[in-house]
Short mmCIF file of C-alpha atoms in Angstrom, two decimals:
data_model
loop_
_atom_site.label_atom_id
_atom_site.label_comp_id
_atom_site.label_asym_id
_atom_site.label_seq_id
_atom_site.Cartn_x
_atom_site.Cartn_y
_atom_site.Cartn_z
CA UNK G 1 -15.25 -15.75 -88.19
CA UNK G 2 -18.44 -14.96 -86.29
CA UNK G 3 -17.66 -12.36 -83.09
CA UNK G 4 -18.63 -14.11 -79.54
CA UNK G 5 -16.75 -11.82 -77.80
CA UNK G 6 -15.95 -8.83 -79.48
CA UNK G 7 -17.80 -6.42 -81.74
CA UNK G 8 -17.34 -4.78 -85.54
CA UNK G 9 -18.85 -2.52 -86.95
CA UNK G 10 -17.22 -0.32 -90.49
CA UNK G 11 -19.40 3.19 -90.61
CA UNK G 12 -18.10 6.01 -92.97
CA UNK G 13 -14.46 4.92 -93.43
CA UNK G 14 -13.70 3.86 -89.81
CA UNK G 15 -13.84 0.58 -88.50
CA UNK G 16 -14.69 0.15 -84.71
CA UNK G 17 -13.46 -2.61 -82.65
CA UNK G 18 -15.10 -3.37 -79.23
CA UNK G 19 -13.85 -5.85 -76.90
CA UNK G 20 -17.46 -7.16 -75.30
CA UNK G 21 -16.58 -8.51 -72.14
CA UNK G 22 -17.86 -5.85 -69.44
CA UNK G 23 -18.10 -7.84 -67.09
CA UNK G 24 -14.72 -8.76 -66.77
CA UNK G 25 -13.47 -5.46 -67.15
CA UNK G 26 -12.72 -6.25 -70.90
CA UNK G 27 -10.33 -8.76 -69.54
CA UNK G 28 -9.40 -10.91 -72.45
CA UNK G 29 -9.03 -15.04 -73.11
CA UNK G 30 -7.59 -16.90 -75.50
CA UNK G 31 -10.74 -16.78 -77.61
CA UNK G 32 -10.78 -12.81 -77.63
CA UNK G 33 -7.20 -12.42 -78.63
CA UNK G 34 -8.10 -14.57 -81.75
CA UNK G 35 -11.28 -12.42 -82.23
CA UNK G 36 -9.79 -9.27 -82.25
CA UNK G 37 -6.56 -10.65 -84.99
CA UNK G 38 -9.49 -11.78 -87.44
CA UNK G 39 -11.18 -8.04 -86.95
CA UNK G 40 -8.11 -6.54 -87.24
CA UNK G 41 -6.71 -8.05 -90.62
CA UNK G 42 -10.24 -7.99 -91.68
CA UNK G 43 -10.05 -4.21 -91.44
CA UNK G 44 -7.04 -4.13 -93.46
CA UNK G 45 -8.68 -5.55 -96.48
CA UNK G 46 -11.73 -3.29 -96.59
CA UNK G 47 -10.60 -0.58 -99.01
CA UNK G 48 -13.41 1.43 -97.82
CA UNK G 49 -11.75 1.12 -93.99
CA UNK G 50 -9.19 4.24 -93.32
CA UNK G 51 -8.78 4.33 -89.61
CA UNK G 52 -9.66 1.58 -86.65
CA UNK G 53 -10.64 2.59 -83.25
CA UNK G 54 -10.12 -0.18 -80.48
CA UNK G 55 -12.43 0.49 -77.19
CA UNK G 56 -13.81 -1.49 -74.80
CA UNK G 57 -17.83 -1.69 -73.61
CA UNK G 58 -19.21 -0.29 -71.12
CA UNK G 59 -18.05 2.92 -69.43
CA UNK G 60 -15.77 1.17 -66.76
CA UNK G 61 -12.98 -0.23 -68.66
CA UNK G 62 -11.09 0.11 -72.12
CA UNK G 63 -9.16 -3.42 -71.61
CA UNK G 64 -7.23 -4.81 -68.23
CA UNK G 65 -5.70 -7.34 -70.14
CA UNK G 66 -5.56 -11.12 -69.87
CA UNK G 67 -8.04 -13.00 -68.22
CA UNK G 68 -6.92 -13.92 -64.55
CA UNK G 69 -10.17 -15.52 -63.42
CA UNK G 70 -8.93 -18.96 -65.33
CA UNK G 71 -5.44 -18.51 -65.73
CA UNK G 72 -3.54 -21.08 -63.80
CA UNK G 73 -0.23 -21.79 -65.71
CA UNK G 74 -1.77 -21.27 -68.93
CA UNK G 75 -4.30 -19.16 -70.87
CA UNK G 76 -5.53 -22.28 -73.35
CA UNK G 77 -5.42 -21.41 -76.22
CA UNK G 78 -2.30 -21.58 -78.86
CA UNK G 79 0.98 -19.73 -78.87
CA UNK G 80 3.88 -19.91 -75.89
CA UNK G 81 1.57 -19.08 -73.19
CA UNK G 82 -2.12 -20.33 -74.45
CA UNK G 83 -2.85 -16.77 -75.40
CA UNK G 84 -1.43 -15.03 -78.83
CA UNK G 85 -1.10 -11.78 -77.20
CA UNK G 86 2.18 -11.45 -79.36
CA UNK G 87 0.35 -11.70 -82.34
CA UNK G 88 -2.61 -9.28 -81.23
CA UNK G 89 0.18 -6.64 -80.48
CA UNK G 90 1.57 -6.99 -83.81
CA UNK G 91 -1.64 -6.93 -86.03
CA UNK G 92 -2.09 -3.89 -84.72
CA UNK G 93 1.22 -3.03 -85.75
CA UNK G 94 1.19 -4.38 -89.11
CA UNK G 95 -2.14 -3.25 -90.34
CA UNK G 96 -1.67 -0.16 -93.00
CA UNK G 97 -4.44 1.81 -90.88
CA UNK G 98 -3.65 3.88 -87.93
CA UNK G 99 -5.05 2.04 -84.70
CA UNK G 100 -6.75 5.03 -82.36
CA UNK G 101 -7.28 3.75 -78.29
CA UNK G 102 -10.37 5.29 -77.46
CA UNK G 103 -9.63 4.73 -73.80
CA UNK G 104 -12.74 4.79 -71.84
CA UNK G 105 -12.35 3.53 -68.32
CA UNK G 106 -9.36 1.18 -66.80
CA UNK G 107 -6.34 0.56 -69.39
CA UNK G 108 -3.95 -1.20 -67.36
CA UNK G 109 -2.26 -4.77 -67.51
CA UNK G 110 -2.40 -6.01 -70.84
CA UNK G 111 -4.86 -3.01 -71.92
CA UNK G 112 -2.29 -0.53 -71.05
CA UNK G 113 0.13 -2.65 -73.33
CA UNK G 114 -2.46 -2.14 -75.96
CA UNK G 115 -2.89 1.36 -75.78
CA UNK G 116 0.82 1.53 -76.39
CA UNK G 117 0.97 -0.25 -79.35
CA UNK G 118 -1.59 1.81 -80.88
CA UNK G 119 -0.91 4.50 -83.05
CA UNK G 120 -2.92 7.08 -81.40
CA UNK G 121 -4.72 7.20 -77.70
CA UNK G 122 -7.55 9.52 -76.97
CA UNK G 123 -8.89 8.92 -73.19
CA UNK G 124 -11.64 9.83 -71.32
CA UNK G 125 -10.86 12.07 -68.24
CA UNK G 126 -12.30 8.74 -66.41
CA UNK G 127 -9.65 6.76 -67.45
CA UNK G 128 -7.14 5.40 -65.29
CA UNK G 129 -3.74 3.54 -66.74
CA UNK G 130 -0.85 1.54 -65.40
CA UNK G 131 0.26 -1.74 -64.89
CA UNK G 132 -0.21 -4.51 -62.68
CA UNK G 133 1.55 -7.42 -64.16
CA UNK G 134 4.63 -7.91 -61.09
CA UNK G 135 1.18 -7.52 -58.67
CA UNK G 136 -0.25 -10.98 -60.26
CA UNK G 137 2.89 -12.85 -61.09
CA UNK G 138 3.08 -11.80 -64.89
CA UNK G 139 4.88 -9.47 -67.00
CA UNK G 140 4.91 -8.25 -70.71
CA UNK G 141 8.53 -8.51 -71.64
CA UNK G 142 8.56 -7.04 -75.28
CA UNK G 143 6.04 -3.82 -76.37
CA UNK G 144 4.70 -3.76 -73.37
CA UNK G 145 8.38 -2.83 -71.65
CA UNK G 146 10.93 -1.87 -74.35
CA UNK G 147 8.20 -0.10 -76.82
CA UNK G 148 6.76 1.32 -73.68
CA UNK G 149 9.86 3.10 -73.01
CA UNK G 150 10.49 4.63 -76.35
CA UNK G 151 6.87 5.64 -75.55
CA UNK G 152 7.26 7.79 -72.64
CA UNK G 153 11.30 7.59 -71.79
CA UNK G 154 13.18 4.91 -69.46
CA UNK G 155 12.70 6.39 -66.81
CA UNK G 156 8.83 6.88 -66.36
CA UNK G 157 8.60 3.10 -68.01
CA UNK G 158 10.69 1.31 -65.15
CA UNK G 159 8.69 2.94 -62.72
CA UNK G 160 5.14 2.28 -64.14
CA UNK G 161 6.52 -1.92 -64.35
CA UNK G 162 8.20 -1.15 -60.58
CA UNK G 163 5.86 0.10 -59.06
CA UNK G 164 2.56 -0.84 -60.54
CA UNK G 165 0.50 2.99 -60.09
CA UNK G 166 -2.26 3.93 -61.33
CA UNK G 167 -2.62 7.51 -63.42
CA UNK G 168 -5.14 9.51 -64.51
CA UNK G 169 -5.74 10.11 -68.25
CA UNK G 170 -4.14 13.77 -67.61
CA UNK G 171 -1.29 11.97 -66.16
CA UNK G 172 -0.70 9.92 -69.09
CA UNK G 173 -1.28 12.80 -71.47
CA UNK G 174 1.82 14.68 -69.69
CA UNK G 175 4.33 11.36 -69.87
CA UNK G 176 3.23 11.00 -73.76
CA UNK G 177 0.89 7.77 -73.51
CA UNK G 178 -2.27 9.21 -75.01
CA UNK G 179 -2.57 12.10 -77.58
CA UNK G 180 -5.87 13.78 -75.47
CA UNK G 181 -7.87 14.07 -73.00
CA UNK G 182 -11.42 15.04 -73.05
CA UNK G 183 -14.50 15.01 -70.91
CA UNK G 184 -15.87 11.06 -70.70
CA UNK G 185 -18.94 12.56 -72.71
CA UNK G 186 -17.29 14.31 -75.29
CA UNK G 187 -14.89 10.97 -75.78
CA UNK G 188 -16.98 9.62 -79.40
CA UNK G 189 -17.08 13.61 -80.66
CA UNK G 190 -13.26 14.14 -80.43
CA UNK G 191 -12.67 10.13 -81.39
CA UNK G 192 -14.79 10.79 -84.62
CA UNK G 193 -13.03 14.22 -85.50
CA UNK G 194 -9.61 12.65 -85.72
CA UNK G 195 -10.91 9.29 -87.64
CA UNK G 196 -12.44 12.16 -89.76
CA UNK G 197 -9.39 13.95 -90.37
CA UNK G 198 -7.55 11.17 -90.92
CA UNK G 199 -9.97 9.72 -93.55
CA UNK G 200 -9.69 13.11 -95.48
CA UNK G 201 -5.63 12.01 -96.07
CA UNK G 202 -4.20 10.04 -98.84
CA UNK G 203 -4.26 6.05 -97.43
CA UNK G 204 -0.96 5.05 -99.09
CA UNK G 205 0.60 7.95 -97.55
CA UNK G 206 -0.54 6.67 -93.93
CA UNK G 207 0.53 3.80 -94.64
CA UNK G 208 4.11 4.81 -95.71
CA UNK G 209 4.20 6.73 -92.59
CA UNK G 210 2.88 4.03 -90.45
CA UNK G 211 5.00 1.74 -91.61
CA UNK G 212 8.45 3.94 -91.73
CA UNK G 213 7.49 4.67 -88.08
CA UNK G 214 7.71 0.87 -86.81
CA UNK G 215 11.06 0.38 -88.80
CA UNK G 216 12.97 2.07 -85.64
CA UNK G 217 11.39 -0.20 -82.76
CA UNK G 218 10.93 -3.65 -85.33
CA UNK G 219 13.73 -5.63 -83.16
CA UNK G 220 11.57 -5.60 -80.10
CA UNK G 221 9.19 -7.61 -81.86
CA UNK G 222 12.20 -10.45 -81.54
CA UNK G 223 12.59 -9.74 -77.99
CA UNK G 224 9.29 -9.97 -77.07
CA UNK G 225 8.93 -13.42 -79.76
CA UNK G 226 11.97 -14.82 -77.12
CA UNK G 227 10.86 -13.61 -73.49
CA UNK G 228 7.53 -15.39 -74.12
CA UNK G 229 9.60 -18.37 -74.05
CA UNK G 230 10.99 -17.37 -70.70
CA UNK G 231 7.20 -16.23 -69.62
CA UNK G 232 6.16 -19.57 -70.02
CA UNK G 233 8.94 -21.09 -67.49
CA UNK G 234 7.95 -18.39 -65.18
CA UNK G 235 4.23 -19.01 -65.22
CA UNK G 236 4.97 -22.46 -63.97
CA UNK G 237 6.90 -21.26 -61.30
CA UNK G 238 5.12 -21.52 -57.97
CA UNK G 239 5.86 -17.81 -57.42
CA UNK G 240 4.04 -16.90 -60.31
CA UNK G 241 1.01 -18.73 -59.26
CA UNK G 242 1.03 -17.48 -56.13
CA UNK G 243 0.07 -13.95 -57.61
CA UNK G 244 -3.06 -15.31 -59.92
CA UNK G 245 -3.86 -17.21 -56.68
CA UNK G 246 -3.64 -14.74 -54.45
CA UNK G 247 -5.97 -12.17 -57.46
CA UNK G 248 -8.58 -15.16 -57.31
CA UNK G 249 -8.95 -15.67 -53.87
CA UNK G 250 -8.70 -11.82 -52.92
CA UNK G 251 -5.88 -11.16 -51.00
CA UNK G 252 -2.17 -9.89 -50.41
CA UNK G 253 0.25 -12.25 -52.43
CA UNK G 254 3.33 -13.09 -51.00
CA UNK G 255 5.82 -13.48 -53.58
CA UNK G 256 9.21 -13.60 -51.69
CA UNK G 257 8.31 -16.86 -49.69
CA UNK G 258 8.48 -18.43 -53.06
CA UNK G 259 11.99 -17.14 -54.18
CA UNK G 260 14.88 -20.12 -54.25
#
């Protein structure tokens, strides 16, 4: 597959993965999602490849997930919603190479959901995270809620879905969501130590590890396979709509006129 949207790059043992869509945030489509599966498995192969790192371009945003600009109903591309997000998440998953965030600017939405299901975060003390799916008439019901809670604890995961904050990198250090924090220059230095470290350990063993480690949380990849099913019937629900409307056009949506 040749990369419109995306970028890879393999350089001394670590493959780098940058969504290339600056200008919309690193908002991703249908066509990115698919992108970033192909780089991803395509990593897996390369024998030379011990360690990915997933970023974003630019210096304002690691990823704020799916594409609003478009959306209306559907993303259009394949999968339950027009957008394999549920296969993205699990690539990254599956792979036998850890999966560092190198979390640069805005995580939140989708992004945030991806920085979750990586195996290691390391953000910039730029970055801002949280979630803003019940804000636009969405939601990520699977790793992006139940693996978000074994994350950083039930508690601290109802109330980033609930409420829909933002937090600062240091704030997601303390709750558990990224491993460090470092100043937004120093962000490819401390990125390139651990890919370094991590290159200097037996792959098989990572793998083991890796693998052993997504054993515990492997049902929610069922629950999130079945609430995309419910997703769908939501996203046609005028109250959904209302919230990617309301994100378009730039103003306050209002949800509860909508409820039946």
């Amino acid at each position: 597959m040749s990369y419109e949207k995306i970028l890879y790059e393999v350089n001394n043992g670590t493959a780098r993965i940058t969504i290339n869509r600056p200008e919309v945030y690193n908002a991703f489509d249908a066509q990115t999602c698919e992108e970033l599966i192909d780089a991803f498995k395509q990593a897996d192969v390369d024998r030379s490849v011990g360690v990915v790192v997933l970023t974003g371009a630019g210096d304002k945003a690691f990823c704020t997930g799916g594409d609003q600009s478009g959306k209306d109903g559907d993303y259009g591309g394949r999968g339950v919603i027009g957008l394999p997000v549920e296969e993205l998440q699990s690539v990254i998953r599956d792979i036998n190479k850890p999966v560092i965030a190198r979390v640069n600017g805005f995580a939140v939405g989708g992004g945030n959901v991806l920085v979750t299901v990586c195996d290691l975060a390391i953000a910039s003390d730029k970055a801002q995270l949280g979630q803003v799916g019940p804000k636009v008439g969405s939601v990520d019901p699977g790793f992006g809620t139940a693996y978000l809670a074994r994350v950083v604890g039930e508690k601290r995961a109802r109330e980033i879905w609930y409420l829909c904050r933002r937090y600062t990198a240091q704030e997601a250090l303390a709750m558990g969501l990224v491993n460090a924090v470092v100043p937004h220059d120093q962000l490819d230095e401390e990125v390139q130590k651990w890919c370094d470290e991590i290159n200097e350990k037996s792959p098989t063993a990572i793998a083991l590890a890796k693998r052993s480690f997504n054993v515990d949380s492997e049902m929610i990849r069922g629950m999130s396979s079945l609430s995309m099913h419910a997703l769908k019937m939501y996203y046609d629900t005028d109250e959904s709509k209302e919230g990617g409307n309301a994100f378009r056009e730039k103003r306050k949506p209002e949800f509860r006129k909508y409820v039946k």
